[in-house]
Amino acid sequence: MSKGLLIVLSGPSGVGKGTVCTALRSRVPELVYSVSATTRSPRLGEVNGVNYFFKSREQFMDMIENDQLLEYAEYVGNYYGTPRDFVEETLATGRDIILEIEVQGALKVKEKFPDGIFVFLMPPSLDELKDRIQGRGTESQATIDHRMSVAVDEINLLQHYDYAVVNDEINLACERIQSIIIAEHCKVRK
Amino acid sequence: MSKGLLIVLSGPSGVGKGTVCTALRSRVPELVYSVSATTRSPRLGEVNGVNYFFKSREQFMDMIENDQLLEYAEYVGNYYGTPRDFVEETLATGRDIILEIEVQGALKVKEKFPDGIFVFLMPPSLDELKDRIQGRGTESQATIDHRMSVAVDEINLLQHYDYAVVNDEINLACERIQSIIIAEHCKVRK
């Protein structure tokens, strides 16, 4: 039995990572989804081990200390991270696992897991990305400009990734990622 | 426009390279087929530039001398080779080109064209390969043993290839090769 692959799906904020990841999971049900650990409280309907691994702040600090997270970050007062055990146990059973994560987090995962397949989801164009960022709501021009400049900085990190997949259409993006997974399984490891 | 890819499809004798290549070309009509040059005479119905580029011995020797062949070999008194110009002109227009070739020839192509995508078609098992080699006709046991030992030597050259595709079923093998082509087009070139 060959080992599974860790597929890291990343890309700038607003590019549609979440949507593509959800569509991909429904097309490829055998693809395991990397469940994050978090210190935030469960919301109504969220299930421990499915949506998140819910942890106390103390438990989370222990995980950091014992190098049990491939990456972590603080966001609005709560911690979020990728448990290493869950990823490694899945791979050991020969199953592939997908991790959807923002660009900085992906680069941290790469340090600890250089054998991962790093896929960067690209907007069809910067204009398109701007439309998507603007279309989200009623943000100020300053906020939109800031988010665009962050996105451009993130796109400049593309060189650290293995693959660039244009998200022009969800089905096409999914097909490209499925092709990448099939091709990686055919790769001759040297 | 991005440059096209040279896909080199190889594998041991008897593995089904020709069948898979034909099936792939009918599934992917935009994939250009690398036409070989040869000094042998055209057979009934063969068209110059479609089945082969038919050359005189003198023309062929000139091509060798002027480094116009990515590889060549003599077989039963005739020369066969892969014209470099046809490959390079196709790639320059952004189209992908597939070259179906035996293992030694593929390794020669790799020396001159390291950017090619080298795909090794594998038999599902050695027993299966033996069945296919035996199934071809009425060859002697000595011939079959010799061909099997050549095939095993060829399989040991797998390490020089980028991808190994198992030819368990033609449609599956074609899908894997199509996935490899899609994935390679998504690759971030560093």
Short mmCIF file of C-alpha atoms in Angstrom, two decimals:
data_model
loop_
_atom_site.label_atom_id
_atom_site.label_comp_id
_atom_site.label_asym_id
_atom_site.label_seq_id
_atom_site.Cartn_x
_atom_site.Cartn_y
_atom_site.Cartn_z
CA MET A 1 0.00 0.00 0.00
CA SER A 2 1.38 3.41 -0.94
CA LYS A 3 1.32 6.26 1.54
CA GLY A 4 -1.36 8.91 1.21
CA LEU A 5 -0.68 12.44 0.03
CA LEU A 6 -1.15 15.68 1.95
CA ILE A 7 -2.70 18.19 -0.42
CA VAL A 8 -2.45 21.76 0.84
CA LEU A 9 -4.97 24.03 -0.89
CA SER A 10 -4.20 27.68 -0.42
CA GLY A 11 -4.44 31.03 -2.18
CA PRO A 12 -5.25 34.65 -1.49
CA SER A 13 -8.24 35.65 0.58
CA GLY A 14 -11.32 35.93 -1.65
CA VAL A 15 -10.13 33.48 -4.30
CA GLY A 16 -12.70 30.84 -3.35
CA LYS A 17 -10.62 28.23 -1.47
CA GLY A 18 -13.56 27.19 0.73
CA THR A 19 -15.98 26.77 -2.15
CA VAL A 20 -13.52 24.77 -4.23
CA CYS A 21 -12.56 22.61 -1.24
CA THR A 22 -16.21 21.80 -0.48
CA ALA A 23 -16.91 20.97 -4.14
CA LEU A 24 -13.80 18.80 -4.33
CA ARG A 25 -14.76 16.87 -1.20
CA SER A 26 -18.19 16.11 -2.61
CA ARG A 27 -16.62 14.93 -5.90
CA VAL A 28 -13.95 12.86 -4.13
CA PRO A 29 -15.62 11.45 -1.00
CA GLU A 30 -12.57 9.32 -0.13
CA LEU A 31 -10.48 12.48 0.27
CA VAL A 32 -10.11 13.12 4.01
CA TYR A 33 -10.49 16.69 5.24
CA SER A 34 -7.93 17.98 7.72
CA VAL A 35 -9.92 19.09 10.77
CA SER A 36 -8.45 22.10 12.60
CA ALA A 37 -8.06 22.48 16.33
CA THR A 38 -9.45 25.67 17.88
CA THR A 39 -9.92 27.34 21.25
CA ARG A 40 -13.11 29.04 20.17
CA SER A 41 -16.42 27.71 21.49
CA PRO A 42 -18.48 25.36 19.31
CA ARG A 43 -21.33 27.04 17.45
CA LEU A 44 -24.77 25.49 17.26
CA GLY A 45 -24.58 22.23 15.29
CA GLU A 46 -20.79 22.06 15.20
CA VAL A 47 -19.45 18.62 16.12
CA ASN A 48 -16.12 17.96 17.82
CA GLY A 49 -13.81 16.06 15.45
CA VAL A 50 -15.94 16.93 12.41
CA ASN A 51 -15.97 20.71 12.17
CA TYR A 52 -13.13 21.30 14.62
CA PHE A 53 -11.27 19.67 17.43
CA PHE A 54 -12.43 21.93 20.26
CA LYS A 55 -9.65 22.53 22.79
CA SER A 56 -9.21 24.58 25.94
CA ARG A 57 -6.56 27.27 25.83
CA GLU A 58 -4.40 25.10 28.10
CA GLN A 59 -4.75 22.05 25.86
CA PHE A 60 -3.89 24.18 22.82
CA MET A 61 -0.76 25.58 24.53
CA ASP A 62 0.29 22.00 25.34
CA MET A 63 -0.13 21.04 21.67
CA ILE A 64 2.10 23.95 20.63
CA GLU A 65 4.71 23.01 23.21
CA ASN A 66 4.76 19.35 22.19
CA ASP A 67 5.05 20.20 18.47
CA GLN A 68 1.65 18.64 17.81
CA LEU A 69 0.58 21.37 15.37
CA LEU A 70 1.82 21.74 11.79
CA GLU A 71 0.95 25.45 12.06
CA TYR A 72 -1.19 27.68 14.21
CA ALA A 73 -2.36 31.28 14.32
CA GLU A 74 -4.36 33.56 16.55
CA TYR A 75 -7.43 35.18 15.03
CA VAL A 76 -9.78 37.54 16.89
CA GLY A 77 -8.66 36.25 20.27
CA ASN A 78 -8.89 32.53 19.46
CA TYR A 79 -6.28 30.02 18.36
CA TYR A 80 -6.60 27.84 15.29
CA GLY A 81 -4.14 25.14 14.24
CA THR A 82 -3.56 21.97 12.22
CA PRO A 83 -3.07 18.86 14.38
CA ARG A 84 -0.10 16.86 13.14
CA ASP A 85 -1.36 13.48 14.44
CA PHE A 86 -4.60 13.56 12.47
CA VAL A 87 -2.69 14.28 9.24
CA GLU A 88 -0.01 11.65 9.86
CA GLU A 89 -2.46 8.94 10.96
CA THR A 90 -4.56 9.50 7.83
CA LEU A 91 -1.52 9.34 5.52
CA ALA A 92 -0.26 6.17 7.24
CA THR A 93 -3.50 4.38 6.28
CA GLY A 94 -2.81 5.24 2.61
CA ARG A 95 -5.56 7.85 2.34
CA ASP A 96 -5.08 11.35 0.92
CA ILE A 97 -5.89 14.32 3.10
CA ILE A 98 -6.65 17.90 2.06
CA LEU A 99 -5.86 20.95 4.14
CA GLU A 100 -7.48 24.25 3.18
CA ILE A 101 -5.49 27.10 4.64
CA GLU A 102 -4.39 30.69 4.06
CA VAL A 103 -1.06 31.44 2.41
CA GLN A 104 1.12 32.12 5.48
CA GLY A 105 -0.16 28.99 7.24
CA ALA A 106 0.57 26.88 4.17
CA LEU A 107 4.18 28.04 4.13
CA LYS A 108 4.53 27.07 7.80
CA VAL A 109 3.11 23.61 7.00
CA LYS A 110 5.68 23.32 4.20
CA GLU A 111 8.53 23.75 6.70
CA LYS A 112 7.30 20.78 8.73
CA PHE A 113 5.91 18.77 5.83
CA PRO A 114 7.98 19.41 2.69
CA ASP A 115 6.52 16.27 1.03
CA GLY A 116 3.07 17.86 0.87
CA ILE A 117 1.58 18.87 -2.48
CA PHE A 118 1.17 22.65 -2.33
CA VAL A 119 -1.58 23.96 -4.60
CA PHE A 120 -2.11 27.68 -5.03
CA LEU A 121 -5.57 28.71 -6.16
CA MET A 122 -5.31 31.72 -8.46
CA PRO A 123 -7.94 34.29 -9.40
CA PRO A 124 -8.50 34.42 -13.19
CA SER A 125 -7.29 38.04 -12.96
CA LEU A 126 -6.71 40.73 -10.37
CA ASP A 127 -9.84 42.54 -11.58
CA GLU A 128 -11.84 39.40 -10.90
CA LEU A 129 -10.36 39.11 -7.41
CA LYS A 130 -11.24 42.76 -6.72
CA ASP A 131 -14.82 42.08 -7.80
CA ARG A 132 -15.02 39.12 -5.43
CA ILE A 133 -13.54 41.06 -2.51
CA GLN A 134 -15.87 44.00 -3.16
CA GLY A 135 -18.84 41.75 -3.76
CA ARG A 136 -18.64 40.33 -0.26
CA GLY A 137 -20.34 43.27 1.41
CA THR A 138 -20.21 46.87 2.32
CA GLU A 139 -16.55 47.34 3.10
CA SER A 140 -14.89 50.76 2.81
CA GLN A 141 -12.60 51.61 -0.09
CA ALA A 142 -9.64 51.66 2.33
CA THR A 143 -10.45 48.11 3.50
CA ILE A 144 -10.82 46.88 -0.07
CA ASP A 145 -7.51 48.53 -1.07
CA HIS A 146 -5.81 46.95 1.92
CA ARG A 147 -7.19 43.50 1.18
CA MET A 148 -6.16 43.81 -2.48
CA SER A 149 -2.61 44.75 -1.51
CA VAL A 150 -2.45 41.76 0.88
CA ALA A 151 -3.73 39.52 -1.94
CA VAL A 152 -1.05 40.79 -4.33
CA ASP A 153 1.62 40.14 -1.69
CA GLU A 154 0.20 36.62 -1.27
CA ILE A 155 0.21 35.94 -5.02
CA ASN A 156 3.91 36.82 -4.99
CA LEU A 157 4.43 33.78 -2.73
CA LEU A 158 3.25 31.49 -5.55
CA GLN A 159 6.87 30.47 -6.25
CA HIS A 160 6.91 28.45 -3.01
CA TYR A 161 4.07 26.26 -4.28
CA ASP A 162 4.13 23.19 -6.53
CA TYR A 163 1.04 23.96 -8.60
CA ALA A 164 -1.03 26.98 -9.62
CA VAL A 165 -4.70 26.29 -10.35
CA VAL A 166 -6.83 29.04 -11.86
CA ASN A 167 -10.27 29.25 -10.26
CA ASP A 168 -12.08 30.42 -13.39
CA GLU A 169 -14.89 27.92 -12.82
CA ILE A 170 -15.36 25.65 -9.80
CA ASN A 171 -15.76 22.43 -11.82
CA LEU A 172 -12.65 23.15 -13.89
CA ALA A 173 -10.65 24.02 -10.78
CA CYS A 174 -11.79 20.75 -9.13
CA GLU A 175 -10.85 18.73 -12.22
CA ARG A 176 -7.39 20.27 -12.26
CA ILE A 177 -6.86 19.47 -8.57
CA GLN A 178 -8.14 15.90 -9.09
CA SER A 179 -5.69 15.57 -12.00
CA ILE A 180 -2.86 16.81 -9.79
CA ILE A 181 -3.71 14.19 -7.16
CA ILE A 182 -3.83 11.37 -9.77
CA ALA A 183 -0.56 12.56 -11.36
CA GLU A 184 1.19 12.79 -8.00
CA HIS A 185 0.21 9.19 -7.28
CA CYS A 186 1.87 8.18 -10.57
CA LYS A 187 5.09 10.09 -9.82
CA VAL A 188 8.28 8.09 -9.65
CA ARG A 189 9.78 8.94 -6.22
CA LYS A 190 13.56 9.17 -6.51
CA MET B 1 0.56 31.62 -24.44
CA SER B 2 2.44 28.92 -22.53
CA LYS B 3 4.78 26.55 -24.30
CA GLY B 4 3.55 23.08 -25.15
CA LEU B 5 4.78 19.94 -23.40
CA LEU B 6 6.65 17.01 -24.90
CA ILE B 7 5.15 13.84 -23.44
CA VAL B 8 7.34 10.80 -23.97
CA LEU B 9 5.37 7.56 -23.62
CA SER B 10 7.58 4.55 -23.19
CA GLY B 11 7.72 1.19 -21.47
CA PRO B 12 8.83 -2.37 -22.08
CA SER B 13 8.02 -4.18 -25.28
CA GLY B 14 4.61 -5.85 -25.00
CA VAL B 15 3.19 -3.44 -22.42
CA GLY B 16 0.74 -1.86 -24.87
CA LYS B 17 2.35 1.54 -25.65
CA GLY B 18 0.90 1.63 -29.16
CA THR B 19 -2.65 0.77 -28.09
CA VAL B 20 -2.62 3.31 -25.25
CA CYS B 21 -1.11 5.99 -27.49
CA THR B 22 -3.79 5.47 -30.16
CA ALA B 23 -6.58 5.54 -27.56
CA LEU B 24 -5.12 8.69 -25.98
CA ARG B 25 -4.93 10.47 -29.34
CA SER B 26 -8.57 9.72 -30.06
CA ARG B 27 -9.55 11.02 -26.59
CA VAL B 28 -7.36 14.13 -26.90
CA PRO B 29 -7.50 15.14 -30.58
CA GLU B 30 -5.52 18.34 -29.93
CA LEU B 31 -2.53 16.27 -28.81
CA VAL B 32 -0.02 16.25 -31.67
CA TYR B 33 1.67 12.95 -32.51
CA SER B 34 5.41 13.01 -33.08
CA VAL B 35 5.95 11.59 -36.57
CA SER B 36 9.15 9.57 -36.99
CA ALA B 37 11.58 9.78 -39.89
CA THR B 38 12.53 6.51 -41.55
CA THR B 39 14.57 5.17 -44.45
CA ARG B 40 12.21 2.30 -45.06
CA SER B 41 9.88 2.43 -48.06
CA PRO B 42 6.30 3.57 -47.58
CA ARG B 43 3.76 0.76 -47.35
CA LEU B 44 0.47 0.88 -49.18
CA GLY B 45 -1.64 3.72 -47.79
CA GLU B 46 1.13 5.31 -45.72
CA VAL B 47 1.34 9.06 -46.18
CA ASN B 48 4.52 11.10 -45.91
CA GLY B 49 4.32 13.45 -42.89
CA VAL B 50 1.41 11.51 -41.39
CA ASN B 51 2.69 7.96 -40.76
CA TYR B 52 6.37 8.78 -41.25
CA PHE B 53 8.65 11.30 -42.82
CA PHE B 54 10.12 9.11 -45.56
CA LYS B 55 13.80 9.89 -46.15
CA SER B 56 16.56 8.52 -48.33
CA ARG B 57 19.53 7.02 -46.54
CA GLU B 58 21.56 10.10 -47.53
CA GLN B 59 18.95 12.51 -46.17
CA PHE B 60 18.80 10.53 -42.94
CA MET B 61 22.59 10.60 -42.54
CA ASP B 62 22.49 14.38 -43.07
CA MET B 63 19.87 14.68 -40.31
CA ILE B 64 22.11 12.72 -37.93
CA GLU B 65 25.11 14.85 -38.82
CA ASN B 66 23.23 18.11 -38.36
CA ASP B 67 21.81 17.03 -34.97
CA GLN B 68 18.28 17.12 -36.40
CA LEU B 69 17.20 13.92 -34.61
CA LEU B 70 16.41 13.64 -30.91
CA GLU B 71 17.28 9.95 -31.19
CA TYR B 72 17.62 7.33 -33.89
CA ALA B 73 18.15 3.60 -34.18
CA GLU B 74 18.64 0.98 -36.87
CA TYR B 75 16.10 -1.82 -37.05
CA VAL B 76 16.18 -4.65 -39.59
CA GLY B 77 18.35 -2.65 -41.98
CA ASN B 78 16.36 0.59 -41.83
CA TYR B 79 16.83 3.74 -39.81
CA TYR B 80 14.14 5.28 -37.62
CA GLY B 81 14.44 8.57 -35.73
CA THR B 82 12.63 11.47 -34.09
CA PRO B 83 12.97 14.76 -36.00
CA ARG B 84 13.83 17.56 -33.61
CA ASP B 85 12.30 20.37 -35.75
CA PHE B 86 8.81 18.85 -35.80
CA VAL B 87 8.82 18.55 -31.99
CA GLU B 88 10.21 22.03 -31.39
CA GLU B 89 7.92 23.73 -33.91
CA THR B 90 4.87 22.07 -32.35
CA LEU B 91 5.88 23.10 -28.82
CA ALA B 92 6.56 26.67 -29.96
CA THR B 93 2.91 27.00 -31.06
CA GLY B 94 1.83 26.05 -27.53
CA ARG B 95 0.57 22.60 -28.46
CA ASP B 96 1.49 19.41 -26.61
CA ILE B 97 3.14 16.60 -28.54
CA ILE B 98 3.35 12.91 -27.67
CA LEU B 99 6.20 10.64 -28.64
CA GLU B 100 5.70 6.89 -28.33
CA ILE B 101 9.06 5.17 -28.18
CA GLU B 102 10.94 2.24 -26.71
CA VAL B 103 12.87 2.59 -23.47
CA GLN B 104 16.40 3.13 -24.82
CA GLY B 105 15.20 5.72 -27.32
CA ALA B 106 13.33 7.60 -24.60
CA LEU B 107 16.49 7.88 -22.52
CA LYS B 108 18.34 9.32 -25.53
CA VAL B 109 15.54 11.87 -25.99
CA LYS B 110 15.91 12.79 -22.33
CA GLU B 111 19.55 13.75 -22.85
CA LYS B 112 18.59 16.26 -25.55
CA PHE B 113 15.23 17.24 -24.09
CA PRO B 114 15.36 17.07 -20.28
CA ASP B 115 12.21 19.22 -20.01
CA GLY B 116 10.09 16.46 -21.53
CA ILE B 117 7.57 14.59 -19.38
CA PHE B 118 8.75 10.98 -19.30
CA VAL B 119 5.95 8.49 -18.70
CA PHE B 120 6.71 4.81 -18.19
CA LEU B 121 3.86 2.45 -18.98
CA MET B 122 3.98 -0.49 -16.56
CA PRO B 123 2.45 -3.94 -16.89
CA PRO B 124 0.06 -4.71 -13.98
CA SER B 125 2.46 -7.55 -13.12
CA LEU B 126 5.31 -9.51 -14.69
CA ASP B 127 2.97 -12.48 -15.14
CA GLU B 128 0.61 -10.28 -17.12
CA LEU B 129 3.49 -9.07 -19.31
CA LYS B 130 4.55 -12.67 -19.95
CA ASP B 131 1.00 -13.50 -21.02
CA ARG B 132 1.00 -10.60 -23.45
CA ILE B 133 4.40 -11.50 -24.91
CA GLN B 134 3.40 -15.17 -25.26
CA GLY B 135 -0.03 -14.28 -26.59
CA ARG B 136 1.47 -12.53 -29.61
CA GLY B 137 2.13 -15.69 -31.56
CA THR B 138 4.09 -18.81 -31.88
CA GLU B 139 7.46 -17.77 -30.53
CA SER B 140 9.85 -20.31 -29.01
CA GLN B 141 10.37 -20.57 -25.25
CA ALA B 142 13.93 -19.23 -25.71
CA THR B 143 12.60 -16.14 -27.51
CA ILE B 144 9.95 -15.55 -24.86
CA ASP B 145 12.54 -15.94 -22.07
CA HIS B 146 14.85 -13.50 -23.84
CA ARG B 147 12.09 -10.94 -24.34
CA MET B 148 11.06 -11.26 -20.69
CA SER B 149 14.62 -10.67 -19.50
CA VAL B 150 14.90 -7.60 -21.77
CA ALA B 151 11.57 -6.33 -20.35
CA VAL B 152 12.81 -6.78 -16.76
CA ASP B 153 16.00 -4.85 -17.63
CA GLU B 154 13.84 -2.10 -19.14
CA ILE B 155 11.60 -1.91 -16.07
CA ASN B 156 14.75 -1.33 -14.01
CA LEU B 157 15.20 1.92 -15.97
CA LEU B 158 11.96 3.28 -14.49
CA GLN B 159 13.95 5.47 -12.10
CA HIS B 160 14.93 7.73 -15.03
CA TYR B 161 11.29 8.53 -15.71
CA ASP B 162 8.97 11.12 -14.14
CA TYR B 163 5.81 9.02 -13.95
CA ALA B 164 4.84 5.35 -13.85
CA VAL B 165 1.40 4.53 -15.26
CA VAL B 166 0.03 1.03 -14.82
CA ASN B 167 -1.66 -0.27 -17.97
CA ASP B 168 -4.26 -2.37 -16.15
CA GLU B 169 -7.02 -1.05 -18.39
CA ILE B 170 -6.66 1.19 -21.44
CA ASN B 171 -9.23 3.76 -20.32
CA LEU B 172 -7.68 4.05 -16.87
CA ALA B 173 -4.18 4.34 -18.31
CA CYS B 174 -5.41 7.10 -20.67
CA GLU B 175 -7.09 8.96 -17.80
CA ARG B 176 -3.89 8.84 -15.78
CA ILE B 177 -1.84 10.19 -18.66
CA GLN B 178 -4.42 12.93 -19.31
CA SER B 179 -4.23 13.83 -15.61
CA ILE B 180 -0.44 14.00 -15.82
CA ILE B 181 -0.68 16.39 -18.78
CA ILE B 182 -3.21 18.63 -16.96
CA ALA B 183 -1.12 18.60 -13.77
CA GLU B 184 2.08 19.41 -15.64
CA HIS B 185 0.37 22.45 -17.17
CA CYS B 186 -0.49 23.63 -13.63
CA LYS B 187 3.07 23.15 -12.35
CA VAL B 188 4.84 26.22 -11.02
CA ARG B 189 8.13 26.38 -12.98
CA LYS B 190 10.91 27.52 -10.70
#
